[in-house]
Short mmCIF file of C-alpha atoms in Angstrom, two decimals:
data_model
loop_
_atom_site.label_atom_id
_atom_site.label_comp_id
_atom_site.label_asym_id
_atom_site.label_seq_id
_atom_site.Cartn_x
_atom_site.Cartn_y
_atom_site.Cartn_z
CA UNK Q 25 -53.29 15.18 0.62
CA UNK Q 26 -56.40 16.06 -1.39
CA UNK Q 27 -54.37 17.98 -4.00
CA UNK Q 28 -52.16 14.89 -4.76
CA UNK Q 29 -55.27 12.82 -4.99
CA UNK Q 30 -56.74 15.32 -7.51
CA UNK Q 31 -53.52 15.25 -9.49
CA UNK Q 32 -53.64 11.63 -9.62
CA UNK Q 33 -57.35 11.34 -10.53
CA UNK Q 34 -56.55 13.55 -13.69
CA UNK Q 35 -53.65 11.52 -14.68
CA UNK Q 36 -55.65 8.34 -14.42
CA UNK Q 37 -58.34 9.87 -16.51
CA UNK Q 38 -55.69 11.10 -19.08
CA UNK Q 39 -54.30 7.54 -19.46
CA UNK Q 40 -57.73 5.92 -20.16
CA UNK Q 41 -60.82 6.59 -22.17
CA UNK Q 42 -62.95 6.34 -19.14
CA UNK Q 43 -63.35 5.18 -15.77
CA UNK Q 44 -66.21 4.29 -13.48
CA UNK Q 45 -66.58 5.85 -9.93
CA UNK Q 46 -65.98 2.41 -8.49
CA UNK Q 47 -62.78 2.06 -10.50
CA UNK Q 48 -61.41 5.39 -9.46
CA UNK Q 49 -62.54 4.76 -5.90
CA UNK Q 50 -60.43 1.62 -5.97
CA UNK Q 51 -57.40 3.10 -7.54
CA UNK Q 52 -57.46 6.29 -5.23
CA UNK Q 53 -58.35 4.28 -2.06
CA UNK Q 54 -61.24 6.56 -1.19
CA UNK Q 55 -65.08 6.15 -1.47
CA UNK Q 56 -67.17 6.72 -4.44
CA UNK Q 57 -68.84 9.56 -2.89
CA UNK Q 58 -65.33 11.25 -2.49
CA UNK Q 59 -64.64 10.42 -6.19
CA UNK Q 60 -67.93 12.57 -6.99
CA UNK Q 61 -66.87 15.57 -4.71
CA UNK Q 62 -63.33 15.43 -6.25
CA UNK Q 63 -64.56 15.40 -9.82
CA UNK Q 64 -66.95 18.44 -9.06
CA UNK Q 65 -63.86 20.04 -7.50
CA UNK Q 66 -61.68 19.40 -10.71
CA UNK Q 67 -64.64 20.81 -12.91
CA UNK Q 68 -64.87 23.84 -10.76
CA UNK Q 69 -61.13 24.40 -11.22
CA UNK Q 70 -61.44 24.32 -15.12
CA UNK Q 71 -60.31 20.65 -15.68
CA UNK Q 72 -62.96 19.31 -18.23
CA UNK Q 73 -64.17 16.22 -16.38
CA UNK Q 74 -67.45 14.88 -17.82
CA UNK Q 75 -69.61 12.34 -16.09
CA UNK Q 76 -71.53 9.93 -18.14
CA UNK Q 77 -74.72 8.78 -16.61
CA UNK Q 78 -76.08 5.26 -16.58
CA UNK Q 79 -75.04 1.67 -16.03
CA UNK Q 80 -72.12 1.94 -18.49
CA UNK Q 81 -71.30 5.56 -17.35
CA UNK Q 82 -68.32 6.92 -15.77
CA UNK Q 83 -65.81 9.79 -15.80
CA UNK Q 84 -63.75 11.06 -18.67
CA UNK Q 85 -61.73 14.13 -19.93
CA UNK Q 86 -63.10 15.94 -22.83
CA UNK Q 87 -61.53 17.96 -25.58
CA UNK Q 88 -58.09 15.96 -25.68
CA UNK Q 89 -57.22 17.67 -22.39
CA UNK Q 90 -53.66 17.10 -21.30
CA UNK Q 91 -52.08 18.14 -18.16
CA UNK Q 92 -48.24 19.13 -17.73
CA UNK Q 93 -46.19 17.40 -15.06
CA UNK Q 94 -46.41 20.62 -12.85
CA UNK Q 95 -47.93 18.58 -10.01
CA UNK Q 96 -44.77 16.56 -9.25
CA UNK Q 97 -43.15 17.23 -5.91
CA UNK Q 98 -39.29 17.28 -5.69
CA UNK Q 99 -39.13 13.72 -4.16
CA UNK Q 100 -41.47 12.34 -6.92
CA UNK Q 101 -39.37 14.05 -9.63
CA UNK Q 102 -36.12 12.58 -8.19
CA UNK Q 103 -37.70 9.17 -7.92
CA UNK Q 104 -38.72 9.35 -11.65
CA UNK Q 105 -35.23 9.58 -12.70
CA UNK Q 106 -34.12 6.77 -10.53
CA UNK Q 107 -36.64 4.32 -12.29
CA UNK Q 108 -34.16 3.46 -15.05
CA UNK Q 109 -30.88 1.55 -14.39
CA UNK Q 110 -28.47 3.28 -16.77
CA UNK Q 111 -26.25 0.20 -17.06
CA UNK Q 112 -29.16 -2.14 -17.95
CA UNK Q 113 -30.59 0.32 -20.43
CA UNK Q 114 -27.25 0.61 -22.08
CA UNK Q 115 -26.87 -3.28 -22.26
CA UNK Q 116 -30.21 -3.63 -23.72
CA UNK Q 117 -29.70 -0.91 -26.42
CA UNK Q 118 -32.18 1.43 -24.96
CA UNK Q 119 -29.99 4.24 -23.75
CA UNK Q 120 -30.79 6.82 -26.58
CA UNK Q 121 -34.63 6.13 -25.92
CA UNK Q 122 -34.17 6.59 -22.27
CA UNK Q 123 -32.19 9.71 -22.55
CA UNK Q 124 -34.81 11.30 -25.03
CA UNK Q 125 -37.59 10.46 -22.68
CA UNK Q 126 -35.70 12.10 -19.71
CA UNK Q 127 -35.23 15.16 -21.85
CA UNK Q 128 -38.94 15.33 -22.52
CA UNK Q 129 -40.00 14.91 -18.95
CA UNK Q 130 -37.43 17.56 -17.90
CA UNK Q 131 -38.65 19.99 -20.23
CA UNK Q 132 -42.31 19.42 -18.72
CA UNK Q 133 -41.04 20.18 -15.10
CA UNK Q 134 -41.39 23.38 -13.19
CA UNK Q 135 -37.98 25.44 -13.37
CA UNK Q 136 -37.58 24.68 -9.69
CA UNK Q 137 -37.30 21.09 -10.37
CA UNK Q 138 -35.07 21.17 -13.22
CA UNK Q 139 -32.17 19.81 -11.26
CA UNK Q 140 -34.04 16.70 -10.20
CA UNK Q 141 -32.04 14.48 -12.57
CA UNK Q 142 -28.55 15.53 -11.64
CA UNK Q 143 -29.81 15.62 -7.89
CA UNK Q 144 -30.79 11.95 -7.90
CA UNK Q 145 -27.69 10.83 -9.88
CA UNK Q 146 -25.38 12.49 -7.40
CA UNK Q 147 -26.96 10.70 -4.49
CA UNK Q 148 -27.73 7.33 -5.89
CA UNK Q 149 -26.12 4.64 -8.10
CA UNK Q 150 -26.85 1.10 -8.71
CA UNK Q 151 -24.16 -1.34 -9.47
CA UNK Q 152 -25.74 -4.52 -10.34
CA UNK Q 153 -23.19 -7.22 -10.58
CA UNK Q 154 -21.76 -8.96 -7.41
CA UNK Q 155 -18.26 -8.46 -5.95
CA UNK Q 156 -15.22 -9.64 -7.94
CA UNK Q 157 -17.38 -10.39 -11.07
CA UNK Q 158 -16.44 -8.72 -14.33
CA UNK Q 159 -19.76 -7.54 -15.83
CA UNK Q 160 -20.16 -8.83 -19.57
CA UNK Q 161 -23.01 -7.99 -21.69
CA UNK Q 162 -24.35 -10.84 -23.74
CA UNK Q 163 -23.74 -10.21 -27.39
CA UNK Q 164 -27.52 -11.00 -28.31
CA UNK Q 165 -29.06 -9.20 -25.44
CA UNK Q 166 -30.10 -6.18 -27.48
CA UNK Q 167 -31.76 -8.41 -30.27
CA UNK Q 168 -33.54 -10.26 -27.36
CA UNK Q 169 -34.55 -7.07 -25.64
CA UNK Q 170 -36.00 -5.53 -28.82
CA UNK Q 171 -38.07 -8.86 -29.30
CA UNK Q 172 -39.45 -8.54 -25.95
CA UNK Q 173 -40.27 -4.96 -26.35
CA UNK Q 174 -42.01 -5.63 -29.73
CA UNK Q 175 -43.77 -8.93 -28.67
CA UNK Q 176 -42.15 -10.69 -31.50
CA UNK Q 177 -41.45 -14.56 -31.78
CA UNK Q 178 -37.94 -15.65 -32.03
CA UNK Q 179 -36.15 -18.72 -33.37
CA UNK Q 180 -33.10 -19.43 -31.06
CA UNK Q 181 -30.34 -21.82 -30.84
CA UNK Q 182 -29.58 -22.43 -27.00
CA UNK Q 183 -26.38 -24.25 -25.59
CA UNK Q 184 -27.36 -26.72 -22.92
CA UNK Q 185 -24.53 -28.52 -21.35
CA UNK Q 186 -22.51 -29.86 -24.30
CA UNK Q 187 -25.46 -29.83 -26.80
CA UNK Q 188 -27.46 -27.06 -28.64
CA UNK Q 189 -31.19 -27.13 -28.86
CA UNK Q 190 -33.40 -25.21 -31.15
CA UNK Q 191 -36.36 -23.39 -29.76
CA UNK Q 192 -39.37 -21.28 -31.05
CA UNK Q 193 -39.85 -18.83 -28.22
CA UNK Q 194 -42.27 -15.99 -27.16
CA UNK Q 195 -39.91 -13.66 -25.13
CA UNK Q 196 -41.97 -12.27 -22.29
CA UNK Q 197 -39.45 -10.43 -20.20
CA UNK Q 198 -35.94 -9.92 -19.09
CA UNK Q 199 -34.58 -10.05 -15.69
CA UNK Q 200 -31.10 -8.88 -14.36
CA UNK Q 201 -30.01 -10.89 -11.38
CA UNK Q 202 -26.67 -10.40 -9.75
CA UNK Q 203 -25.22 -9.03 -13.10
CA UNK Q 204 -26.62 -12.03 -15.08
CA UNK Q 205 -29.50 -11.48 -17.52
CA UNK Q 206 -32.19 -14.06 -17.77
CA UNK Q 207 -34.96 -14.43 -20.44
CA UNK Q 208 -38.50 -15.38 -19.30
CA UNK Q 209 -40.26 -16.90 -22.25
CA UNK Q 210 -43.33 -19.08 -23.19
CA UNK Q 211 -42.39 -22.21 -25.25
CA UNK Q 212 -45.06 -24.91 -26.09
CA UNK Q 213 -47.57 -23.36 -23.72
CA UNK Q 214 -45.38 -23.19 -20.70
CA UNK Q 215 -43.12 -20.52 -19.32
CA UNK Q 216 -39.35 -21.23 -18.95
CA UNK Q 217 -36.29 -19.36 -17.97
CA UNK Q 218 -33.10 -19.12 -20.14
CA UNK Q 219 -29.70 -17.58 -19.41
CA UNK Q 220 -29.17 -14.99 -22.13
CA UNK Q 221 -25.33 -15.62 -22.54
CA UNK Q 222 -26.16 -19.24 -23.66
CA UNK Q 223 -27.92 -18.22 -26.78
CA UNK Q 224 -25.82 -18.99 -29.73
CA UNK Q 225 -28.16 -17.48 -32.29
CA UNK Q 226 -31.37 -15.43 -32.00
CA UNK Q 227 -33.65 -14.34 -34.89
CA UNK Q 228 -36.70 -12.29 -34.46
CA UNK Q 229 -39.67 -13.04 -36.53
CA UNK Q 230 -41.89 -10.52 -38.13
CA UNK Q 231 -44.94 -12.36 -36.49
CA UNK Q 232 -46.09 -10.95 -33.15
CA UNK Q 233 -47.42 -13.04 -30.45
CA UNK Q 234 -50.50 -12.37 -28.18
CA UNK Q 235 -49.20 -11.59 -24.85
CA UNK Q 236 -51.01 -13.07 -21.73
CA UNK Q 237 -52.05 -9.91 -19.93
CA UNK Q 238 -52.21 -12.02 -16.65
CA UNK Q 239 -48.59 -12.81 -16.78
CA UNK Q 240 -46.80 -11.14 -13.81
CA UNK Q 241 -43.03 -11.09 -14.59
CA UNK Q 242 -42.09 -10.19 -10.96
CA UNK Q 243 -44.19 -13.01 -9.50
CA UNK Q 244 -43.25 -15.55 -11.95
CA UNK Q 245 -39.41 -14.78 -11.41
CA UNK Q 246 -39.88 -14.78 -7.61
CA UNK Q 247 -41.49 -18.25 -7.69
CA UNK Q 248 -38.99 -19.83 -10.18
CA UNK Q 249 -36.01 -18.26 -8.12
CA UNK Q 250 -37.30 -20.05 -4.96
CA UNK Q 251 -37.95 -23.18 -6.80
CA UNK Q 252 -34.49 -23.07 -8.10
CA UNK Q 253 -32.89 -22.41 -4.75
CA UNK Q 254 -34.74 -25.48 -3.27
CA UNK Q 255 -33.90 -27.68 -6.08
CA UNK Q 256 -30.19 -27.59 -5.69
CA UNK Q 257 -30.35 -28.38 -1.96
CA UNK Q 258 -30.18 -32.13 -2.60
CA UNK Q 259 -28.07 -33.29 0.48
CA UNK Q 260 -28.92 -33.06 4.11
CA UNK Q 261 -26.40 -32.63 7.10
CA UNK Q 262 -26.97 -32.79 10.77
CA UNK Q 263 -25.38 -30.25 12.85
CA UNK Q 264 -25.33 -29.30 16.52
CA UNK Q 265 -25.00 -25.59 17.02
CA UNK Q 266 -24.23 -23.28 19.87
CA UNK Q 267 -26.11 -20.16 20.46
CA UNK Q 268 -23.76 -18.25 18.58
CA UNK Q 269 -23.94 -20.78 15.71
CA UNK Q 270 -27.72 -20.68 15.52
CA UNK Q 271 -27.32 -16.82 15.00
CA UNK Q 272 -24.66 -17.15 12.25
CA UNK Q 273 -26.10 -20.11 10.33
CA UNK Q 274 -28.32 -18.02 8.12
CA UNK Q 275 -25.29 -16.09 7.17
CA UNK Q 276 -23.16 -18.92 6.32
CA UNK Q 277 -25.56 -21.22 4.22
CA UNK Q 278 -28.60 -20.67 2.16
CA UNK Q 279 -30.68 -18.20 4.42
CA UNK Q 280 -34.17 -19.55 3.82
CA UNK Q 281 -33.13 -23.26 4.36
CA UNK Q 282 -31.26 -22.34 7.52
CA UNK Q 283 -34.16 -20.44 8.95
CA UNK Q 284 -36.57 -23.34 8.12
CA UNK Q 285 -34.18 -25.86 9.72
CA UNK Q 286 -33.82 -23.93 12.85
CA UNK Q 287 -37.68 -23.45 13.08
CA UNK Q 288 -38.05 -27.17 12.73
CA UNK Q 289 -35.34 -28.07 15.21
CA UNK Q 290 -36.21 -29.70 18.55
CA UNK Q 291 -35.55 -27.72 21.80
CA UNK Q 292 -31.98 -27.10 22.93
CA UNK Q 293 -30.18 -29.63 24.96
CA UNK Q 294 -28.93 -29.04 28.52
CA UNK Q 295 -25.89 -27.13 27.26
CA UNK Q 296 -27.99 -24.92 25.11
CA UNK Q 297 -27.09 -26.55 21.77
CA UNK Q 298 -29.63 -27.03 19.06
CA UNK Q 299 -29.43 -29.97 16.56
CA UNK Q 300 -30.62 -29.14 13.11
CA UNK Q 301 -31.08 -31.09 9.80
CA UNK Q 302 -29.93 -28.76 7.04
CA UNK Q 303 -30.45 -29.08 3.31
CA UNK Q 304 -27.29 -28.22 1.34
CA UNK Q 305 -26.08 -28.33 -2.18
CA UNK Q 306 -23.53 -31.07 -1.50
CA UNK Q 307 -21.07 -32.39 1.21
CA UNK Q 308 -18.46 -30.39 -0.53
CA UNK Q 309 -20.37 -27.07 -0.33
CA UNK Q 310 -21.42 -27.88 3.44
CA UNK Q 311 -17.91 -28.28 4.30
CA UNK Q 312 -16.92 -24.84 2.98
CA UNK Q 313 -19.92 -23.23 4.49
CA UNK Q 314 -19.96 -24.73 7.90
CA UNK Q 315 -16.21 -24.23 8.29
CA UNK Q 316 -16.85 -20.63 8.64
CA UNK Q 317 -18.77 -21.30 11.81
CA UNK Q 318 -15.64 -22.86 13.56
CA UNK Q 319 -16.40 -24.41 16.86
CA UNK Q 320 -19.84 -23.01 16.86
CA UNK Q 321 -21.05 -25.95 14.76
CA UNK Q 322 -20.41 -29.78 15.06
CA UNK Q 323 -21.20 -31.82 12.26
CA UNK Q 324 -22.85 -35.09 13.29
CA UNK Q 325 -23.94 -36.58 9.98
CA UNK Q 326 -22.99 -37.75 7.39
CA UNK Q 327 -20.08 -39.74 9.09
CA UNK Q 328 -17.83 -38.81 6.12
CA UNK Q 329 -18.32 -35.12 6.43
CA UNK Q 330 -17.73 -35.37 10.19
CA UNK Q 331 -14.45 -37.20 9.77
CA UNK Q 332 -13.33 -34.61 7.42
CA UNK Q 333 -14.09 -31.90 9.85
CA UNK Q 334 -12.11 -33.89 12.54
CA UNK Q 335 -9.11 -34.02 10.34
CA UNK Q 336 -9.30 -30.27 9.63
CA UNK Q 337 -9.51 -29.52 13.27
CA UNK Q 338 -6.44 -31.78 14.13
CA UNK Q 339 -4.65 -29.71 11.45
CA UNK Q 340 -5.73 -26.48 12.89
CA UNK Q 341 -4.83 -27.51 16.37
CA UNK Q 342 -1.28 -28.75 15.09
CA UNK Q 343 -0.75 -25.42 13.20
CA UNK Q 344 -1.80 -23.16 16.17
CA UNK Q 345 -0.04 -25.41 18.82
#
């Protein structure tokens, strides 16, 4: 435990000019007294850790000290080679850079860990696109990825419905969701999401933009994805469910909407059935989704949808009579 913490402390100091005892304690999740003891232990082991005294003081490595990656355990080394998604890197035009990086890291590993890349590749593979979807790489993705990497402004023509709009964008990040690439960009001071396959033209500028260091790509995407999912649920249906229906509803419709509807539902009736008001994308979509529940779900409203289920039930009864 302590050995791993000492290695992490060296790597932290190696990545920054200096760090205070409080900063190290926060990163290592220990007390400042433990940081002091660990720094002393590293110094005694020959690692040139220097302590600056005073209010602006802290710890730093002197003499350009660099450590090799000999402190990696096997599990850590294998996880390192899982951090890249080969297909995504290839689509963004970064495959050569990633290959060179893997070679350099492999060269720094202990001989007993040199098989970590092949060991991980034999055991894990990520196939991002959904089933029955032919993965297609957007033609302009490499240009967009390079602009994201270099923090360069871009001029873009974007297809929206039957029109094209021209935008000046600050490309902050790319997201791969179910085989589809999305660009998160700042335009006119606000952040928006663009589907990369809808770009008709993208030209990177020589001018770089100042990135907002507080921008969290993962948090931004999670919030926008949740907003999008809620925005398309514009219709409500009232459904009476058996016990089996309540269990299966989250798997037949939008999971979050189903769970919220079940939580807000009144107590079950005397027959153990629960009546829920469920947000759905449309009556047509609700028909397809709820049909999968068969007799475990009875549509009460809207009347048009209930009548449609009645006609379907009659046809099924005739078919299986």
